[in-house]
């Protein structure tokens, strides 16, 4: 029917495989110190990583060739290869019944005792991303444009440059011949990693037998690190290389934040 506009047929189909090495180490409270650290080294493979999840991590929402799902078998858009977190809580050893200044009484003990230092370190390697052609070069009619470019056989040097202004080198790719799909795999490259340190200092002061006043000083992203999002994955625009190919325009964490508060526990 020449008067029928474009439409979509949605099929939920696919498979995935996940393998990982997971380590978890903890130390219970000993002399006021408690530690916990975990580490995961993983590989998650699938043909698509959910509509919104894949798109948010610069992978196309749809498979490239619906008649050959194996062409999209690759790293999941949601899977950093390495992730780790370390958390610690330390009751400072000052004041009555503590290791240092244990004989302090009255106002001195009120000021010195009840302090607790807490920290969390979070580390992630980069998420996979998939460079895309930016147009329906294959001519299959899929206007969501999941087409991928081809690898440039004459390109030498690193593909991933690691710069915010150009995370990958677009010269590493070629626009496929019209009517064909590119030979680049899905999820071939990795985006920026993430590292944050959150630190807090608490002070508990008993004001009665049943009530405690807690002072809290908290810092998020203490090192004020710019944790970048995945780069713009569209390589070509109008048949030529897009000026924004590989450009990173946002961060995934806030800048350093400090906050103070009082909390009444009863």
mmCIF file of N, CA, C and O in Angstrom, residues 179-243:
data_model
loop_
_atom_site.group_PDB
_atom_site.id
_atom_site.type_symbol
_atom_site.label_atom_id
_atom_site.label_comp_id
_atom_site.label_asym_id
_atom_site.label_seq_id
_atom_site.Cartn_x
_atom_site.Cartn_y
_atom_site.Cartn_z
ATOM 1 N N UNK A 179 23.559 -0.068 0.718
ATOM 2 C CA UNK A 179 22.959 -1.378 0.551
ATOM 3 C C UNK A 179 23.668 -2.475 1.316
ATOM 4 O O UNK A 179 23.295 -3.652 1.202
ATOM 5 N N UNK A 180 24.698 -2.091 2.093
ATOM 6 C CA UNK A 180 25.441 -3.086 2.876
ATOM 7 C C UNK A 180 25.578 -2.605 4.323
ATOM 8 O O UNK A 180 25.393 -1.432 4.631
ATOM 9 N N UNK A 181 25.908 -3.551 5.202
ATOM 10 C CA UNK A 181 26.189 -3.224 6.587
ATOM 11 C C UNK A 181 27.698 -3.191 6.814
ATOM 12 O O UNK A 181 28.465 -3.890 6.140
ATOM 13 N N UNK A 182 28.119 -2.394 7.787
ATOM 14 C CA UNK A 182 29.537 -2.338 8.123
ATOM 15 C C UNK A 182 29.996 -3.584 8.864
ATOM 16 O O UNK A 182 29.192 -4.369 9.368
ATOM 17 N N UNK A 183 31.312 -3.774 8.928
ATOM 18 C CA UNK A 183 31.862 -4.976 9.556
ATOM 19 C C UNK A 183 32.345 -4.744 10.990
ATOM 20 O O UNK A 183 32.942 -5.630 11.598
ATOM 21 N N UNK A 184 32.091 -3.553 11.552
ATOM 22 C CA UNK A 184 32.499 -3.297 12.935
ATOM 23 C C UNK A 184 31.592 -4.052 13.900
ATOM 24 O O UNK A 184 30.364 -4.069 13.724
ATOM 25 N N UNK A 185 32.178 -4.658 14.910
ATOM 26 C CA UNK A 185 31.398 -5.390 15.902
ATOM 27 C C UNK A 185 30.701 -4.461 16.877
ATOM 28 O O UNK A 185 30.990 -3.266 16.962
ATOM 29 N N UNK A 186 29.775 -5.013 17.638
ATOM 30 C CA UNK A 186 29.026 -4.241 18.627
ATOM 31 C C UNK A 186 29.779 -4.220 19.954
ATOM 32 O O UNK A 186 30.319 -5.227 20.402
ATOM 33 N N UNK A 187 29.814 -3.047 20.591
ATOM 34 C CA UNK A 187 30.453 -2.919 21.896
ATOM 35 C C UNK A 187 31.952 -3.153 21.860
ATOM 36 O O UNK A 187 32.541 -3.634 22.831
ATOM 37 N N UNK A 188 32.581 -2.780 20.754
ATOM 38 C CA UNK A 188 34.007 -3.094 20.556
ATOM 39 C C UNK A 188 34.926 -2.261 21.443
ATOM 40 O O UNK A 188 35.992 -2.730 21.851
ATOM 41 N N UNK A 189 34.519 -1.032 21.775
ATOM 42 C CA UNK A 189 35.397 -0.119 22.497
ATOM 43 C C UNK A 189 34.803 0.252 23.860
ATOM 44 O O UNK A 189 33.617 0.018 24.121
ATOM 45 N N UNK A 190 35.644 0.832 24.704
ATOM 46 C CA UNK A 190 35.228 1.192 26.057
ATOM 47 C C UNK A 190 35.304 2.702 26.259
ATOM 48 O O UNK A 190 36.221 3.372 25.795
ATOM 49 N N UNK A 191 34.312 3.215 26.982
ATOM 50 C CA UNK A 191 34.269 4.628 27.304
ATOM 51 C C UNK A 191 35.067 4.948 28.555
ATOM 52 O O UNK A 191 35.813 4.111 29.079
ATOM 53 N N UNK A 192 34.914 6.151 29.090
ATOM 54 C CA UNK A 192 35.680 6.573 30.269
ATOM 55 C C UNK A 192 35.311 5.772 31.515
ATOM 56 O O UNK A 192 34.178 5.324 31.677
ATOM 57 N N UNK A 193 36.300 5.607 32.391
ATOM 58 C CA UNK A 193 36.052 4.965 33.674
ATOM 59 C C UNK A 193 35.508 5.955 34.695
ATOM 60 O O UNK A 193 35.307 7.143 34.395
ATOM 61 N N UNK A 194 35.264 5.469 35.886
ATOM 62 C CA UNK A 194 34.699 6.298 36.948
ATOM 63 C C UNK A 194 35.451 6.021 38.249
ATOM 64 O O UNK A 194 35.785 4.876 38.560
ATOM 65 N N UNK A 195 35.696 7.082 39.003
ATOM 66 C CA UNK A 195 36.321 6.950 40.328
ATOM 67 C C UNK A 195 35.790 8.061 41.221
ATOM 68 O O UNK A 195 35.850 9.237 40.850
ATOM 69 N N UNK A 196 35.250 7.694 42.367
ATOM 70 C CA UNK A 196 34.766 8.690 43.318
ATOM 71 C C UNK A 196 35.175 8.303 44.733
ATOM 72 O O UNK A 196 35.329 7.123 45.051
ATOM 73 N N UNK A 197 35.344 9.313 45.560
ATOM 74 C CA UNK A 197 35.618 9.132 46.988
ATOM 75 C C UNK A 197 34.594 9.965 47.758
ATOM 76 O O UNK A 197 34.496 11.181 47.550
ATOM 77 N N UNK A 198 33.823 9.306 48.599
ATOM 78 C CA UNK A 198 32.872 9.978 49.483
ATOM 79 C C UNK A 198 33.377 9.843 50.914
ATOM 80 O O UNK A 198 33.740 8.744 51.342
ATOM 81 N N UNK A 199 33.395 10.940 51.641
ATOM 82 C CA UNK A 199 33.953 10.951 52.986
ATOM 83 C C UNK A 199 32.989 11.664 53.923
ATOM 84 O O UNK A 199 32.365 12.663 53.550
ATOM 85 N N UNK A 200 32.865 11.146 55.146
ATOM 86 C CA UNK A 200 31.988 11.795 56.127
ATOM 87 C C UNK A 200 32.606 11.701 57.521
ATOM 88 O O UNK A 200 33.381 10.784 57.821
ATOM 89 N N UNK A 201 32.238 12.659 58.353
ATOM 90 C CA UNK A 201 32.687 12.708 59.741
ATOM 91 C C UNK A 201 31.457 12.926 60.620
ATOM 92 O O UNK A 201 30.722 13.896 60.425
ATOM 93 N N UNK A 202 31.238 12.003 61.562
ATOM 94 C CA UNK A 202 30.092 12.078 62.460
ATOM 95 C C UNK A 202 30.562 12.352 63.885
ATOM 96 O O UNK A 202 31.658 11.949 64.276
ATOM 97 N N UNK A 203 29.713 13.007 64.645
ATOM 98 C CA UNK A 203 29.978 13.239 66.061
ATOM 99 C C UNK A 203 28.679 12.989 66.831
ATOM 100 O O UNK A 203 27.685 13.687 66.642
ATOM 101 N N UNK A 204 28.683 11.937 67.661
ATOM 102 C CA UNK A 204 27.520 11.603 68.485
ATOM 103 C C UNK A 204 27.706 12.172 69.885
ATOM 104 O O UNK A 204 28.731 11.924 70.532
ATOM 105 N N UNK A 205 26.699 12.900 70.335
ATOM 106 C CA UNK A 205 26.727 13.493 71.672
ATOM 107 C C UNK A 205 25.430 13.133 72.396
ATOM 108 O O UNK A 205 24.338 13.486 71.924
ATOM 109 N N UNK A 206 25.579 12.394 73.498
ATOM 110 C CA UNK A 206 24.400 12.011 74.277
ATOM 111 C C UNK A 206 23.879 13.227 75.040
ATOM 112 O O UNK A 206 24.618 13.880 75.777
ATOM 113 N N UNK A 207 22.584 13.529 74.852
ATOM 114 C CA UNK A 207 21.983 14.658 75.565
ATOM 115 C C UNK A 207 21.007 14.192 76.642
ATOM 116 O O UNK A 207 20.559 14.984 77.455
ATOM 117 N N UNK A 208 20.699 12.899 76.615
ATOM 118 C CA UNK A 208 19.920 12.280 77.681
ATOM 119 C C UNK A 208 20.098 10.778 77.560
ATOM 120 O O UNK A 208 20.825 10.301 76.683
ATOM 121 N N UNK A 209 19.432 10.012 78.419
ATOM 122 C CA UNK A 209 19.562 8.562 78.349
ATOM 123 C C UNK A 209 18.972 7.996 77.059
ATOM 124 O O UNK A 209 19.362 6.930 76.600
ATOM 125 N N UNK A 210 18.013 8.705 76.493
ATOM 126 C CA UNK A 210 17.330 8.184 75.315
ATOM 127 C C UNK A 210 17.561 9.002 74.048
ATOM 128 O O UNK A 210 17.085 8.617 72.988
ATOM 129 N N UNK A 211 18.246 10.078 74.123
ATOM 130 C CA UNK A 211 18.414 10.951 72.956
ATOM 131 C C UNK A 211 19.892 11.242 72.698
ATOM 132 O O UNK A 211 20.672 11.456 73.629
ATOM 133 N N UNK A 212 20.242 11.237 71.422
ATOM 134 C CA UNK A 212 21.615 11.537 70.991
ATOM 135 C C UNK A 212 21.551 12.531 69.843
ATOM 136 O O UNK A 212 20.744 12.390 68.911
ATOM 137 N N UNK A 213 22.402 13.527 69.918
ATOM 138 C CA UNK A 213 22.505 14.511 68.855
ATOM 139 C C UNK A 213 23.704 14.161 67.985
ATOM 140 O O UNK A 213 24.820 14.010 68.487
ATOM 141 N N UNK A 214 23.485 14.021 66.692
ATOM 142 C CA UNK A 214 24.555 13.642 65.767
ATOM 143 C C UNK A 214 24.856 14.791 64.810
ATOM 144 O O UNK A 214 23.995 15.264 64.076
ATOM 145 N N UNK A 215 26.121 15.209 64.826
ATOM 146 C CA UNK A 215 26.612 16.195 63.857
ATOM 147 C C UNK A 215 27.210 15.436 62.684
ATOM 148 O O UNK A 215 27.960 14.474 62.858
ATOM 149 N N UNK A 216 26.899 15.872 61.450
ATOM 150 C CA UNK A 216 27.364 15.183 60.249
ATOM 151 C C UNK A 216 28.002 16.186 59.285
ATOM 152 O O UNK A 216 27.394 17.205 58.950
ATOM 153 N N UNK A 217 29.224 15.888 58.880
ATOM 154 C CA UNK A 217 29.893 16.636 57.817
ATOM 155 C C UNK A 217 30.208 15.638 56.699
ATOM 156 O O UNK A 217 30.929 14.658 56.925
ATOM 157 N N UNK A 218 29.669 15.883 55.508
ATOM 158 C CA UNK A 218 29.761 14.895 54.435
ATOM 159 C C UNK A 218 30.270 15.541 53.149
ATOM 160 O O UNK A 218 29.920 16.686 52.836
ATOM 161 N N UNK A 219 31.088 14.783 52.439
ATOM 162 C CA UNK A 219 31.624 15.233 51.160
ATOM 163 C C UNK A 219 31.406 14.148 50.120
ATOM 164 O O UNK A 219 31.744 12.980 50.352
ATOM 165 N N UNK A 220 30.849 14.537 48.965
ATOM 166 C CA UNK A 220 30.628 13.607 47.865
ATOM 167 C C UNK A 220 31.522 14.019 46.700
ATOM 168 O O UNK A 220 31.634 15.188 46.371
ATOM 169 N N UNK A 221 32.159 13.004 46.082
ATOM 170 C CA UNK A 221 33.164 13.252 45.043
ATOM 171 C C UNK A 221 34.241 14.193 45.594
ATOM 172 O O UNK A 221 34.497 15.272 45.055
ATOM 173 N N UNK A 222 34.853 13.738 46.671
ATOM 174 C CA UNK A 222 35.815 14.556 47.408
ATOM 175 C C UNK A 222 36.927 15.100 46.523
ATOM 176 O O UNK A 222 37.348 16.255 46.674
ATOM 177 N N UNK A 223 37.426 14.294 45.601
ATOM 178 C CA UNK A 223 38.549 14.723 44.755
ATOM 179 C C UNK A 223 38.098 15.608 43.596
ATOM 180 O O UNK A 223 38.921 16.057 42.801
ATOM 181 N N UNK A 224 36.773 15.870 43.503
ATOM 182 C CA UNK A 224 36.223 16.738 42.454
ATOM 183 C C UNK A 224 36.631 16.253 41.063
ATOM 184 O O UNK A 224 36.975 17.042 40.168
ATOM 185 N N UNK A 225 36.553 14.968 40.863
ATOM 186 C CA UNK A 225 36.957 14.365 39.591
ATOM 187 C C UNK A 225 35.829 14.457 38.577
ATOM 188 O O UNK A 225 34.664 14.235 38.892
ATOM 189 N N UNK A 226 36.174 14.796 37.363
ATOM 190 C CA UNK A 226 35.195 14.819 36.270
ATOM 191 C C UNK A 226 35.056 13.401 35.719
ATOM 192 O O UNK A 226 35.944 12.900 35.031
ATOM 193 N N UNK A 227 33.945 12.740 36.040
ATOM 194 C CA UNK A 227 33.662 11.397 35.538
ATOM 195 C C UNK A 227 32.786 11.524 34.299
ATOM 196 O O UNK A 227 31.591 11.802 34.384
ATOM 197 N N UNK A 228 33.405 11.320 33.143
ATOM 198 C CA UNK A 228 32.733 11.600 31.886
ATOM 199 C C UNK A 228 31.786 10.478 31.473
ATOM 200 O O UNK A 228 31.999 9.310 31.782
ATOM 201 N N UNK A 229 30.739 10.855 30.739
ATOM 202 C CA UNK A 229 29.801 9.904 30.162
ATOM 203 C C UNK A 229 30.412 9.295 28.902
ATOM 204 O O UNK A 229 31.544 9.620 28.506
ATOM 205 N N UNK A 230 29.657 8.422 28.261
ATOM 206 C CA UNK A 230 30.126 7.822 27.015
ATOM 207 C C UNK A 230 30.172 8.877 25.901
ATOM 208 O O UNK A 230 29.412 9.845 25.921
ATOM 209 N N UNK A 231 31.031 8.690 24.921
ATOM 210 C CA UNK A 231 31.172 9.693 23.856
ATOM 211 C C UNK A 231 30.032 9.620 22.842
ATOM 212 O O UNK A 231 29.304 8.618 22.764
ATOM 213 N N UNK A 232 29.898 10.680 22.061
ATOM 214 C CA UNK A 232 28.957 10.665 20.943
ATOM 215 C C UNK A 232 29.413 9.605 19.943
ATOM 216 O O UNK A 232 30.527 9.656 19.426
ATOM 217 N N UNK A 233 28.538 8.646 19.677
ATOM 218 C CA UNK A 233 28.942 7.485 18.882
ATOM 219 C C UNK A 233 28.698 7.659 17.392
ATOM 220 O O UNK A 233 29.112 6.802 16.600
ATOM 221 N N UNK A 234 28.033 8.737 16.975
ATOM 222 C CA UNK A 234 27.723 8.917 15.554
ATOM 223 C C UNK A 234 28.983 9.402 14.826
ATOM 224 O O UNK A 234 29.499 10.484 15.107
ATOM 225 N N UNK A 235 29.448 8.597 13.879
ATOM 226 C CA UNK A 235 30.714 8.882 13.202
ATOM 227 C C UNK A 235 30.524 9.789 11.995
ATOM 228 O O UNK A 235 31.320 10.706 11.764
ATOM 229 N N UNK A 236 29.450 9.579 11.220
ATOM 230 C CA UNK A 236 29.294 10.292 9.956
ATOM 231 C C UNK A 236 28.047 11.165 9.954
ATOM 232 O O UNK A 236 27.052 10.871 10.629
ATOM 233 N N UNK A 237 28.106 12.233 9.217
ATOM 234 C CA UNK A 237 26.980 13.132 9.033
ATOM 235 C C UNK A 237 26.978 13.602 7.585
ATOM 236 O O UNK A 237 27.942 14.241 7.130
ATOM 237 N N UNK A 238 25.923 13.243 6.838
ATOM 238 C CA UNK A 238 25.852 13.647 5.437
ATOM 239 C C UNK A 238 26.947 13.058 4.574
ATOM 240 O O UNK A 238 27.397 13.696 3.612
ATOM 241 N N UNK A 239 27.426 11.889 4.911
ATOM 242 C CA UNK A 239 28.443 11.229 4.110
ATOM 243 C C UNK A 239 29.872 11.548 4.486
ATOM 244 O O UNK A 239 30.809 10.935 3.974
ATOM 245 N N UNK A 240 30.077 12.536 5.368
ATOM 246 C CA UNK A 240 31.426 12.880 5.819
ATOM 247 C C UNK A 240 31.510 12.722 7.337
ATOM 248 O O UNK A 240 30.494 12.555 8.020
ATOM 249 N N UNK A 241 32.710 12.787 7.863
ATOM 250 C CA UNK A 241 32.902 12.604 9.297
ATOM 251 C C UNK A 241 32.247 13.741 10.068
ATOM 252 O O UNK A 241 32.425 14.919 9.748
ATOM 253 N N UNK A 242 31.484 13.386 11.085
ATOM 254 C CA UNK A 242 30.804 14.379 11.906
ATOM 255 C C UNK A 242 31.803 15.112 12.794
ATOM 256 O O UNK A 242 32.705 14.490 13.374
ATOM 257 N N UNK A 243 31.700 16.434 12.910
ATOM 258 C CA UNK A 243 32.628 17.181 13.774
ATOM 259 C C UNK A 243 32.478 16.840 15.256
ATOM 260 O O UNK A 243 33.377 17.123 16.039
#
